[in-house]
mmCIF file of C-alpha atoms and ligand atoms in Angstrom:
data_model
loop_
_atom_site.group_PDB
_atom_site.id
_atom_site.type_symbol
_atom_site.label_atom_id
_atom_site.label_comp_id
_atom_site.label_asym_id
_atom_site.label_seq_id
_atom_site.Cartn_x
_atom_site.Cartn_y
_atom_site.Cartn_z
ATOM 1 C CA UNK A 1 96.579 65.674 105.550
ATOM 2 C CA UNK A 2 98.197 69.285 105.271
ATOM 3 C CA UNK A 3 98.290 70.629 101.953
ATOM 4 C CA UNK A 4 100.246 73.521 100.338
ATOM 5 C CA UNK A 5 99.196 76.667 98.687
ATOM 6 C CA UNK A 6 101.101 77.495 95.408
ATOM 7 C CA UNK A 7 101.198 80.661 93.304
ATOM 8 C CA UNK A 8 99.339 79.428 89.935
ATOM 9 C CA UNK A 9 98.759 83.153 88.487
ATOM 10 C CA UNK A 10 99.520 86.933 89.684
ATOM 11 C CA UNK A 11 97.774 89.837 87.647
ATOM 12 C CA UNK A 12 97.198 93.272 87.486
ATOM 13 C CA UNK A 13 95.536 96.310 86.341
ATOM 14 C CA UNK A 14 95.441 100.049 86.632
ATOM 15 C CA UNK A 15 93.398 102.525 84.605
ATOM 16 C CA UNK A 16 94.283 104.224 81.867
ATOM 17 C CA UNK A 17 93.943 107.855 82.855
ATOM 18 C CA UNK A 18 97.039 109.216 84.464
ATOM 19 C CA UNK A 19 97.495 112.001 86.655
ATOM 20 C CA UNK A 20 100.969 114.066 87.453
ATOM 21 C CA UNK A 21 101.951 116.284 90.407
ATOM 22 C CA UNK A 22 102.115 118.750 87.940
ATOM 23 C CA UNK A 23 98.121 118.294 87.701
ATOM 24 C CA UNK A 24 97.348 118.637 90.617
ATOM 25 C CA UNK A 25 99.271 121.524 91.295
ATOM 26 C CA UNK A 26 97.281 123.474 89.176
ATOM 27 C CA UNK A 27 94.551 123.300 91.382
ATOM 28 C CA UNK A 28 96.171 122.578 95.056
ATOM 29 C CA UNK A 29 98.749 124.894 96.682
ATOM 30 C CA UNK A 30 101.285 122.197 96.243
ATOM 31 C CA UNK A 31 104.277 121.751 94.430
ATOM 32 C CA UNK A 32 106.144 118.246 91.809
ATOM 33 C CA UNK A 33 108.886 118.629 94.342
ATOM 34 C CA UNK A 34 107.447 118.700 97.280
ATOM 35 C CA UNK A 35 105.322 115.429 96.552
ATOM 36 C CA UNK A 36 108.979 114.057 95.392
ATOM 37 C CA UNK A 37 110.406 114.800 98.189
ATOM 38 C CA UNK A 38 107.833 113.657 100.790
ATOM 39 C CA UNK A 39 106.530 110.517 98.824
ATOM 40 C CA UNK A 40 108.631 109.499 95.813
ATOM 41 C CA UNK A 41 105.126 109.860 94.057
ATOM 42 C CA UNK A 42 105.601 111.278 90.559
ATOM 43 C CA UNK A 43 101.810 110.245 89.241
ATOM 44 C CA UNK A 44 99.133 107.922 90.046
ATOM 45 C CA UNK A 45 96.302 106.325 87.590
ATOM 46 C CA UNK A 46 92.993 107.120 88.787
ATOM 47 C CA UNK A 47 89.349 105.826 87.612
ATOM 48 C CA UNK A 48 87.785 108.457 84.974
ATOM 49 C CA UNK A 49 84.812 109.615 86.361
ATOM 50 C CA UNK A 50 83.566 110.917 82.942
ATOM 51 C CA UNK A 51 84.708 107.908 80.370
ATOM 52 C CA UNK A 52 85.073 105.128 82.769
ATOM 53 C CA UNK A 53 81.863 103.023 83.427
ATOM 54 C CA UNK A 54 83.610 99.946 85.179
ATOM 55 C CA UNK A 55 84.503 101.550 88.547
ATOM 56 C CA UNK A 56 86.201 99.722 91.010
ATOM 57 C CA UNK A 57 84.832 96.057 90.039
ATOM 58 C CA UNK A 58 86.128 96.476 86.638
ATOM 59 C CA UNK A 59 89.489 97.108 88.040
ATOM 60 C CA UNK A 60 89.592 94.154 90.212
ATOM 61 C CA UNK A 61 87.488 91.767 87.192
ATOM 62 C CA UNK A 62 90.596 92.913 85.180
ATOM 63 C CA UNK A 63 93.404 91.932 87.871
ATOM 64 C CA UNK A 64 91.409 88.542 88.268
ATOM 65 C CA UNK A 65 91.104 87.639 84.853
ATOM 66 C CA UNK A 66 94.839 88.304 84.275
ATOM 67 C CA UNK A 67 95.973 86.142 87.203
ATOM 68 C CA UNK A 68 93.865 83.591 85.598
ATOM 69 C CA UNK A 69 95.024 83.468 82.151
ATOM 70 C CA UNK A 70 98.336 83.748 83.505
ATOM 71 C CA UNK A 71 97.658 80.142 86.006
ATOM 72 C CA UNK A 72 96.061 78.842 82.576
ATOM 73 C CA UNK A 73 93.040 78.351 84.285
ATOM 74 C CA UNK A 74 89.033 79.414 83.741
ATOM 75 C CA UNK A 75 87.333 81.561 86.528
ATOM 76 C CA UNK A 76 85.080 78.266 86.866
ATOM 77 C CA UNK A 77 87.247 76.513 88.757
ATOM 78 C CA UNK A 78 87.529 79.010 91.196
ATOM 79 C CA UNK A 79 85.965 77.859 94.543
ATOM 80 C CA UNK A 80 86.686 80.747 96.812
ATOM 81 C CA UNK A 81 87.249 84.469 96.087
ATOM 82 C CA UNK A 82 88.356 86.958 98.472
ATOM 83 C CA UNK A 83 88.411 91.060 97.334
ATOM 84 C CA UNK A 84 90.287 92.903 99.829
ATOM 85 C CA UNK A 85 89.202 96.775 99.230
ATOM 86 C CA UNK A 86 87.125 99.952 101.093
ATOM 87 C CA UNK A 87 86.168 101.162 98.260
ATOM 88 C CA UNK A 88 83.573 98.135 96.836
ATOM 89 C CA UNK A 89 80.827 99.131 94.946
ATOM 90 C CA UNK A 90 77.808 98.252 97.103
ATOM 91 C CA UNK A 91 77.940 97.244 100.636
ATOM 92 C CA UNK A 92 75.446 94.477 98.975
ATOM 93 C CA UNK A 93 76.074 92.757 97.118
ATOM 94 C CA UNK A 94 80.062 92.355 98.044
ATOM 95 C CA UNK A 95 82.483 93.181 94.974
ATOM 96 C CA UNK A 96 83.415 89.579 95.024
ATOM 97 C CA UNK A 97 79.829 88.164 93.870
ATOM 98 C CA UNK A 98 79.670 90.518 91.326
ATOM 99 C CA UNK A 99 83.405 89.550 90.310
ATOM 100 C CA UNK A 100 82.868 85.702 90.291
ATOM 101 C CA UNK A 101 79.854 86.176 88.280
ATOM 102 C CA UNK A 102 82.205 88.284 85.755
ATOM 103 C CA UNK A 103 84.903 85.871 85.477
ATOM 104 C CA UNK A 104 82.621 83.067 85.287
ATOM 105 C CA UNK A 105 81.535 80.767 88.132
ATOM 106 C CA UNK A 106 78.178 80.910 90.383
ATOM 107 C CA UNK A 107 79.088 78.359 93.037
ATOM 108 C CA UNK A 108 82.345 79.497 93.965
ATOM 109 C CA UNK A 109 82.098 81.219 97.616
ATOM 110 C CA UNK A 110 83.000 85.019 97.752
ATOM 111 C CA UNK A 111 83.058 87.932 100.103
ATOM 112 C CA UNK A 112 84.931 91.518 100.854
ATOM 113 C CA UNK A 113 87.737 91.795 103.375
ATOM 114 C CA UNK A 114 88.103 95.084 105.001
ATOM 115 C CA UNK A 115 91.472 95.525 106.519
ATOM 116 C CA UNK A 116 92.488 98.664 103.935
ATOM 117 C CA UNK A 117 95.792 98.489 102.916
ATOM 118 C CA UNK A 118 96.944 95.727 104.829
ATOM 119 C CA UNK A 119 93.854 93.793 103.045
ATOM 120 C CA UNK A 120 95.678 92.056 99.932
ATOM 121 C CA UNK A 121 98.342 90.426 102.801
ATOM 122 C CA UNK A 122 95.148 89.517 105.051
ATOM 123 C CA UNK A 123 93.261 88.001 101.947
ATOM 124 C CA UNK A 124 97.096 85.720 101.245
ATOM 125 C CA UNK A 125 96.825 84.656 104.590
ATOM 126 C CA UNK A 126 93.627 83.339 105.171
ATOM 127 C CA UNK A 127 93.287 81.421 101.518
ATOM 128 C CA UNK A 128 96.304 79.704 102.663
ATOM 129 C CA UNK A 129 94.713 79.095 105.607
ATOM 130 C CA UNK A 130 91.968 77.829 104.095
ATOM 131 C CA UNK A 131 93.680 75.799 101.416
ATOM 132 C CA UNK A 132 96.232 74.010 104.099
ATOM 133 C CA UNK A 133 93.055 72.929 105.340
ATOM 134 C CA UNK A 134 91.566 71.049 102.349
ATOM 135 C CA UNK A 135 88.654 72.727 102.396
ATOM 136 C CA UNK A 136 89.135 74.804 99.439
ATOM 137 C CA UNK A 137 91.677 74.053 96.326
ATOM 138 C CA UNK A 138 91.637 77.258 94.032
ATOM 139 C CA UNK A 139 91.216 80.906 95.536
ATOM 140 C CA UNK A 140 91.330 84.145 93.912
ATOM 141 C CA UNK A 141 92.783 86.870 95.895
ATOM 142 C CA UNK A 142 91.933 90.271 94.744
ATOM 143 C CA UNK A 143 93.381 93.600 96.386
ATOM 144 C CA UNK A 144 91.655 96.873 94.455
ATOM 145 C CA UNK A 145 91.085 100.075 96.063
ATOM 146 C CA UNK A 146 89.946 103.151 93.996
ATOM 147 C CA UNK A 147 90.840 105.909 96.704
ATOM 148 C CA UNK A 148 90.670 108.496 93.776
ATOM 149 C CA UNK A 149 87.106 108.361 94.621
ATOM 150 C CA UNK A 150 87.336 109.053 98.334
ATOM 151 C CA UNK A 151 89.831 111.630 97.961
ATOM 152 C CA UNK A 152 89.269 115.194 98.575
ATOM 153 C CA UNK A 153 90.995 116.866 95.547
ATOM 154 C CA UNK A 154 90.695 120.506 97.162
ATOM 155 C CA UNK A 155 92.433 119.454 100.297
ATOM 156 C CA UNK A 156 96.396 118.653 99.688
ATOM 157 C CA UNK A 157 97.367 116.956 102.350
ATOM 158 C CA UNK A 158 95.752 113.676 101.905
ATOM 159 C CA UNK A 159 94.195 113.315 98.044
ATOM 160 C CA UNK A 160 98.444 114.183 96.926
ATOM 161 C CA UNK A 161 98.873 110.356 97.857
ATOM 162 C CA UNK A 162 96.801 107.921 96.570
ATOM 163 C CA UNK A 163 95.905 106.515 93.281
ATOM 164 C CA UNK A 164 93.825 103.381 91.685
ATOM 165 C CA UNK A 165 94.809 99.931 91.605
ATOM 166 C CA UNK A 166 94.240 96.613 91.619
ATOM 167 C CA UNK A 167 97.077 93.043 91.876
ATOM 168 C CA UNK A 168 95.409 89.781 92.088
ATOM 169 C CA UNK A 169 96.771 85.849 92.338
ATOM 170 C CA UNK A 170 95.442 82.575 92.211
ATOM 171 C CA UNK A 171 96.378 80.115 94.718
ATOM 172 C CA UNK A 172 96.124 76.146 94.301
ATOM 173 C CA UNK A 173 96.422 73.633 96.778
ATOM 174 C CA UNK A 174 99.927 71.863 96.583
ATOM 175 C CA UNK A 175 100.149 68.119 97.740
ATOM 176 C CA UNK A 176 104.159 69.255 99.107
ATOM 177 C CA UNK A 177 102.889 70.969 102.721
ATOM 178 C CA UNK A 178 106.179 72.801 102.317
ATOM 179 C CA UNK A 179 104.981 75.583 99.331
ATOM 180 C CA UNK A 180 103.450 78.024 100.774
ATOM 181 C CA UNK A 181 102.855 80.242 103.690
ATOM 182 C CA UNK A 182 105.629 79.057 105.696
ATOM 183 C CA UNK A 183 104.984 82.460 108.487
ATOM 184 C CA UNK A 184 102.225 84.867 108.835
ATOM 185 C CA UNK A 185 101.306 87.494 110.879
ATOM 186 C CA UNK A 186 98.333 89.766 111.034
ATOM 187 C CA UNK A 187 97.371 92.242 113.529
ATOM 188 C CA UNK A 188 95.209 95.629 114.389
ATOM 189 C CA UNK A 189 95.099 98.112 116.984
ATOM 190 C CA UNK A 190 91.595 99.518 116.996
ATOM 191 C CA UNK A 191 92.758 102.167 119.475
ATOM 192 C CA UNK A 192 94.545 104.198 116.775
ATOM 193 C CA UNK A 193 91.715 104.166 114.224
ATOM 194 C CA UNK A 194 91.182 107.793 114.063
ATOM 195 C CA UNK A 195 94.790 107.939 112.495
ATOM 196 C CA UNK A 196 92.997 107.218 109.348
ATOM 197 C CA UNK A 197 89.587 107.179 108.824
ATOM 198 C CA UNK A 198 86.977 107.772 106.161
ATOM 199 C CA UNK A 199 83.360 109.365 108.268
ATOM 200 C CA UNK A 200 80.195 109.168 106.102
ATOM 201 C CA UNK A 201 78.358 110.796 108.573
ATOM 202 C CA UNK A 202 79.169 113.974 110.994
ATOM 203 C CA UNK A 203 78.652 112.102 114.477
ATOM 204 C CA UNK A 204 80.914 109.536 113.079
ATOM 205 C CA UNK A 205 83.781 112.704 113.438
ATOM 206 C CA UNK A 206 85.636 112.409 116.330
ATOM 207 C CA UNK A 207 85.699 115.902 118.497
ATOM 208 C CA UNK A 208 89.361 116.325 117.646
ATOM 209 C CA UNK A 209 88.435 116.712 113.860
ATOM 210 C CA UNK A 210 85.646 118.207 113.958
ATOM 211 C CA UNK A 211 87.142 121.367 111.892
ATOM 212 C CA UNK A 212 89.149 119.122 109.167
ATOM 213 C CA UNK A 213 88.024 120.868 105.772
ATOM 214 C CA UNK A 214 88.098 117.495 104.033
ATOM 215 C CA UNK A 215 84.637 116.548 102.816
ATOM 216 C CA UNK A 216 82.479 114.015 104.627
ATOM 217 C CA UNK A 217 82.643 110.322 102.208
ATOM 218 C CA UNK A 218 86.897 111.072 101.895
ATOM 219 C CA UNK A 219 90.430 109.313 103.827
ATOM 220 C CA UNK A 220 90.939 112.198 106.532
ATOM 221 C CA UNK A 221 94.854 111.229 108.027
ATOM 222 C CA UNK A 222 97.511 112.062 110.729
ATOM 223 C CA UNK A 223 99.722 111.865 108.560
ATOM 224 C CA UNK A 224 102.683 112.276 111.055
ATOM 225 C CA UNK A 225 101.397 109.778 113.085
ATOM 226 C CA UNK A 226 100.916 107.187 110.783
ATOM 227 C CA UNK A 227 104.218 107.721 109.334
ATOM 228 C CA UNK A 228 105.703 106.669 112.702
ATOM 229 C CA UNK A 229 103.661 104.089 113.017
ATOM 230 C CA UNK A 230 104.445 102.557 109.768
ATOM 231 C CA UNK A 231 107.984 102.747 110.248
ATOM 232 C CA UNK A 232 108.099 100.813 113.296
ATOM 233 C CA UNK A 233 105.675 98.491 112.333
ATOM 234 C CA UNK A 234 107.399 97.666 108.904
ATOM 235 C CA UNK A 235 110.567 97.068 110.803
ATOM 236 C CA UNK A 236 109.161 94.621 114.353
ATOM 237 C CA UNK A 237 107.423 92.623 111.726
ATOM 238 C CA UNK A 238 110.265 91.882 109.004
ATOM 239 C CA UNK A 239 112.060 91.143 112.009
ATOM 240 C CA UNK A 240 110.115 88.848 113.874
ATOM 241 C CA UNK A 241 108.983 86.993 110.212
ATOM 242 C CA UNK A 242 113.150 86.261 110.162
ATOM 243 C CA UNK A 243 113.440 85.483 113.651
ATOM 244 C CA UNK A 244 110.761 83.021 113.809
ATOM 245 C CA UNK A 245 111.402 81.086 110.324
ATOM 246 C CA UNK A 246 115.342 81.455 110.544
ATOM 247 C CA UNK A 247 115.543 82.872 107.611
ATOM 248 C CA UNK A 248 117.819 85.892 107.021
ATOM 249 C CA UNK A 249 118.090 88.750 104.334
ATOM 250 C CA UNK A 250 120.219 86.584 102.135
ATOM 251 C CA UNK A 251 117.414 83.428 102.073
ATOM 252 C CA UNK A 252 115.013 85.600 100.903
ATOM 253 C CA UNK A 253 115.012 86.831 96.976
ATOM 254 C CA UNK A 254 112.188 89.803 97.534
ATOM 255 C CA UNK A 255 110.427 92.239 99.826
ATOM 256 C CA UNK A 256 107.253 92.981 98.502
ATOM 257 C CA UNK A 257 106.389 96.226 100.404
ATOM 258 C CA UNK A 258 102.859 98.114 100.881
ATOM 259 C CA UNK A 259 103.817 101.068 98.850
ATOM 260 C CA UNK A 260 102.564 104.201 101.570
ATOM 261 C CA UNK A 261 105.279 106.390 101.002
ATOM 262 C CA UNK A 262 108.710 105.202 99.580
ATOM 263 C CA UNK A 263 110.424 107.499 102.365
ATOM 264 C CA UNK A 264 109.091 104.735 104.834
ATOM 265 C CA UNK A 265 110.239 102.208 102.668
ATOM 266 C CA UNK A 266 113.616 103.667 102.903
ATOM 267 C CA UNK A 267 113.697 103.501 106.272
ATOM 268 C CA UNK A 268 112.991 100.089 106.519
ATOM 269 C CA UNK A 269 115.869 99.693 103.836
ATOM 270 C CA UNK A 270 118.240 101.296 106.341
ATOM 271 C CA UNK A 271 117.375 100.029 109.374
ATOM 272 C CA UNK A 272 117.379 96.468 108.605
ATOM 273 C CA UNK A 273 119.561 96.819 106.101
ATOM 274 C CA UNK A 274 117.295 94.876 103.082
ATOM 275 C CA UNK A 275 119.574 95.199 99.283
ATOM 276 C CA UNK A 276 117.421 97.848 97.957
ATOM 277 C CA UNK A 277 117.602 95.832 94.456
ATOM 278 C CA UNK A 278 115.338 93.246 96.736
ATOM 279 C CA UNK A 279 112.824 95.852 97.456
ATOM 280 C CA UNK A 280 111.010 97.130 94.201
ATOM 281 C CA UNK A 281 109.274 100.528 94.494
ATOM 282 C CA UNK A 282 106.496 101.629 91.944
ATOM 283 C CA UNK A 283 104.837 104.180 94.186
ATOM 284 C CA UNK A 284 106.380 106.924 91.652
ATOM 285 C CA UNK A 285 104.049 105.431 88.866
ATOM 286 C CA UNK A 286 101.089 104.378 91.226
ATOM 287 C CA UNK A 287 101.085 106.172 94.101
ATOM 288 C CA UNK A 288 99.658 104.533 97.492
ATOM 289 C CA UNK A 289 97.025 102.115 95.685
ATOM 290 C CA UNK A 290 95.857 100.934 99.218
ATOM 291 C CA UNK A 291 95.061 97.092 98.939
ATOM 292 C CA UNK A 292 96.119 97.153 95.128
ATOM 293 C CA UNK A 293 99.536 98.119 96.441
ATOM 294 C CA UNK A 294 101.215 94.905 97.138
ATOM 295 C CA UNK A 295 99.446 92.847 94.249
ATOM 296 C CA UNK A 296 101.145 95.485 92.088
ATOM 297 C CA UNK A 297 104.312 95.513 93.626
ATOM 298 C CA UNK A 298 104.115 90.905 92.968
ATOM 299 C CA UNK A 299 102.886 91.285 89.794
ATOM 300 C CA UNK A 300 105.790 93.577 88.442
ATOM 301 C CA UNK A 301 108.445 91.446 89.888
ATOM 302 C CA UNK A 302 106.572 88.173 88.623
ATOM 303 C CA UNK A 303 106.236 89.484 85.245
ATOM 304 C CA UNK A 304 110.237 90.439 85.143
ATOM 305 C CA UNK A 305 111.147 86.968 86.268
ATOM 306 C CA UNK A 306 112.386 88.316 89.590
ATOM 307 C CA UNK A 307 110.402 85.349 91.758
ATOM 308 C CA UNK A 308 110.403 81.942 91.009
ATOM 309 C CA UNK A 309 109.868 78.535 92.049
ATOM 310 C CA UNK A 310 111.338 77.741 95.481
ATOM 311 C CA UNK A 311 112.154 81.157 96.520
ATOM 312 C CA UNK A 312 111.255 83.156 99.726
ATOM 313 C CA UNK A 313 109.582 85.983 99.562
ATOM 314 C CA UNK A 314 108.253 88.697 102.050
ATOM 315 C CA UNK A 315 104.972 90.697 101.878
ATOM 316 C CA UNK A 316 104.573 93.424 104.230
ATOM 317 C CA UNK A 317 101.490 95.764 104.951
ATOM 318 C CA UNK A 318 99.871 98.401 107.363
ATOM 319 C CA UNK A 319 96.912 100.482 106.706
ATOM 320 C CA UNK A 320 93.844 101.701 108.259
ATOM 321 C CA UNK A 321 92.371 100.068 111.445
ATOM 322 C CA UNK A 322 95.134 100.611 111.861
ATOM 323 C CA UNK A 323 96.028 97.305 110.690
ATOM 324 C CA UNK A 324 99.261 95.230 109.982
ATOM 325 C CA UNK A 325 100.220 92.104 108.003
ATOM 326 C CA UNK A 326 102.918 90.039 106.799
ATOM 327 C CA UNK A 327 103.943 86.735 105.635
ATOM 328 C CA UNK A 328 106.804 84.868 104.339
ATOM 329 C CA UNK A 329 105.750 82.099 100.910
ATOM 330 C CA UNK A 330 107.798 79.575 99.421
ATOM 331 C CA UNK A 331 107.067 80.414 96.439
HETATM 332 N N1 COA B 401 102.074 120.292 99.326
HETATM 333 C C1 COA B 401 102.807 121.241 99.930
HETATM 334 N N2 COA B 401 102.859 121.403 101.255
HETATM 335 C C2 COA B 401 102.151 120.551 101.997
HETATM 336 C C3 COA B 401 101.362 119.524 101.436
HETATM 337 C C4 COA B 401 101.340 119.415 100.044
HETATM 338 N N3 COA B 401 100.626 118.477 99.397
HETATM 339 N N4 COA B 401 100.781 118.825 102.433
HETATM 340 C C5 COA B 401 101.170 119.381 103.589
HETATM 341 N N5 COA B 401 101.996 120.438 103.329
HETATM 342 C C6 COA B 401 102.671 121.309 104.281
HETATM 343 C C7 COA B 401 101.982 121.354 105.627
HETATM 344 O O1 COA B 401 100.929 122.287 105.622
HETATM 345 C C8 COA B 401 103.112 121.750 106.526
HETATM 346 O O2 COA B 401 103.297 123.136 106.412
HETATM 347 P P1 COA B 401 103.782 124.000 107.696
HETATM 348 O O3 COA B 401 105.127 123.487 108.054
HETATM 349 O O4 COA B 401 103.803 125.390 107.148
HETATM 350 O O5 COA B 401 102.757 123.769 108.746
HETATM 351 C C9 COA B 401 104.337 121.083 105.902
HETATM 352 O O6 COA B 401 103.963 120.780 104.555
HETATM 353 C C10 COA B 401 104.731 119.801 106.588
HETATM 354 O O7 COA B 401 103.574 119.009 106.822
HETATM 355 P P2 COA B 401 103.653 117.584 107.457
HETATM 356 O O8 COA B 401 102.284 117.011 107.562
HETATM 357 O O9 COA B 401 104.500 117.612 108.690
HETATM 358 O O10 COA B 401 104.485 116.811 106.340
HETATM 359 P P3 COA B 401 105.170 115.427 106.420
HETATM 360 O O11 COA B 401 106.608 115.542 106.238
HETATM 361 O O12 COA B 401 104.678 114.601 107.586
HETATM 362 O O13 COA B 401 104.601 114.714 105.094
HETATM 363 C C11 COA B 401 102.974 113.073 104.493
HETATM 364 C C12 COA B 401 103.206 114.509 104.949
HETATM 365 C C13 COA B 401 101.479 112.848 104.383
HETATM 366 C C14 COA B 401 103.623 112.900 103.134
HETATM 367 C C15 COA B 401 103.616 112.088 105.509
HETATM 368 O O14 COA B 401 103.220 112.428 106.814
HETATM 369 C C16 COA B 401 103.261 110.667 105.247
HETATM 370 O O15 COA B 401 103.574 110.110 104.213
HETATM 371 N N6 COA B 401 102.619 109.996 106.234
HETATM 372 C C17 COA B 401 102.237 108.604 106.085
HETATM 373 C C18 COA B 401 101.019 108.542 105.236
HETATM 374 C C19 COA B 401 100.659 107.154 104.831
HETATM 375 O O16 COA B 401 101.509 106.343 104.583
HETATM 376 N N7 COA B 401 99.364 106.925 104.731
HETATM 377 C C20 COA B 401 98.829 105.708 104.231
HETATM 378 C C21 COA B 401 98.899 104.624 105.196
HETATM 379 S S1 COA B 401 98.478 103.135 104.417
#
């Protein structure tokens, strides 16, 4: 017997502490505008080092818990949770122990996906995978980076971009095969990982880079490059996702879109001609929140009433690796 996977609960969180172009300008040779005008970024939250004692795995606790409350549920009867994220606390324990024993349960399995911002999309993927197969029947899916702490904040280039966030759901198996994951795609090219890469140690530094400024332990980027990539790559996969199910820009209510830069979002707008009112953009508030991005993005438009039961919608991610992922859920 096939099951399905449905969407019991979506949540969210950010911290509190908010940070403007304007701040950062006062200490980078950068500008409001020209962060406008290259990212649609206007501020991002980030984690405060000096009053904030939950890090990371508070952020992601929080986006679990509220994805629970909101399927009605206790973290108990959780039997599998997956936190997508490069930024977990430890490399042992994975964030997603510590996380199950916040919200509650000590026999539910748990581990850390690393696919960087594609990782939320990834961690969809495989619990519906997992739940079609019977083998598990309530997942939490966490996506939480905290890039504010790998960000070199006297470097402008990179640290202008991101910010700290985490969007989370709970998936339960279905007994109608049809709700669900109805197309998925995921994919890397390890060839192209020195696009966007984060070196702890100095023989980890490619010869190319040996003369970046940014600080060993931070996101070093081609940003260029990536920006290419990520245009072409949003576009061959929303393509091939309505090729291969049949459905076209009408059938489906919302594109829920990895939030890198909302000039590539644009592009993908344009090309493919998506209504823009179907593809919500919150980088201005968040900036590029890494595997938090597209939780936020589904938790915004779940919270205004803008998906519901028996749509389509479309998630859509690249990131690091560099990585790619997308699917298409009846919701
Ligand atoms: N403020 C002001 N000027 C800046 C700047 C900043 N924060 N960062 C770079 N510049 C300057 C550069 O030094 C360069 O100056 P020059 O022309 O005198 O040499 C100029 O702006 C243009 O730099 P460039 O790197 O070509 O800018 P860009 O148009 O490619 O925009 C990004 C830079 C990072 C915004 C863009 O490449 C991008 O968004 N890439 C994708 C990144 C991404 O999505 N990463 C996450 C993947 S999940």
């Amino acid at each position: 017997m096939t099951y399905g996977a449905r969407i019991a609960g979506v949540g969210s969180a950010a911290p509190a502490r908010v940070v403007t172009n304007y701040d950062l300008a006062e200490t980078l040779d950068t500008s409001h505008e020209w962060i406008v005008q290259r990212t649609g970024i206007h501020r991002r939250h980030l984690l405060d080092p000096e009053t904030e004692n939950e890090g990371e795995l508070g952020l992601a606790t929080g986006a679990l818990q509220r994805a629970l409350e909101d399927a009605g549920i206790p973290g108990s009867e959780l039997d599998l949770i997956i936190h997508a994220s490069v930024t977990s606390e430890m490399s042992c324990p994975s964030n997603a122990c510590r996380i199950a024993e916040a919200v509650g349960t000590n026999t539910a399995a748990a581990f850390d996906l690393l696919a960087a911002c594609s990782g939320f999309v990834y961690g969809m993927n495989i619990a519906d995978s997992l739940i079609r197969t019977g083998r598990f029947s309530t997942v939490g899916v966490i996506g939480c980076d905290a890039l504010g702490n790998v960000s070199d904040f006297t470097e402008r280039t990179v640290s202008i971009l991101f910010g700290d966030g985490a969007g989370a759901m709970v998936l339960r198996r279905d007994e109608d095969p049809s709700i669900g994951c109805v197309h998925q795609e995921m994919g890397a090219d390890g060839t192209k990982w020195r696009m966007l890469y984060m070196p702890r140690r100095e023989r980890e530094v490619p010869e190319f880079d040996r003369d970046n400024p940014i600080k060993l332990g931070c996101l070093r980027m081609n940003g260029r490059e990536v920006f290419k990539f990520a245009v072409t790559k949003f576009r061959k996969v929303i393509e091939r996702a309505m090729a291969e199910t049949g459905l076209g820009v009408d059938d489906i209510s919302q594109f829920v879109c990895h939030q890198s830069n909302a000039r590539i979002i644009d592009s993908a707008i344009q090309k493919i001609g998506l209504p823009p009112e179907k593809v919500h953009i919150n980088i201005n508030e968040y900036g590029n929140t890494s595997a938090g991005s597209v939780g936020l993005v589904f938790d915004d438009l779940w919270r205004a009433g803008k998906i519901k039961r028996g749509d389509h919608v479309m998630c859509v991610a690249f990131g690091g690796g560099l990585t790619w992922a997308a699917n298409v859920w009846k919701v």
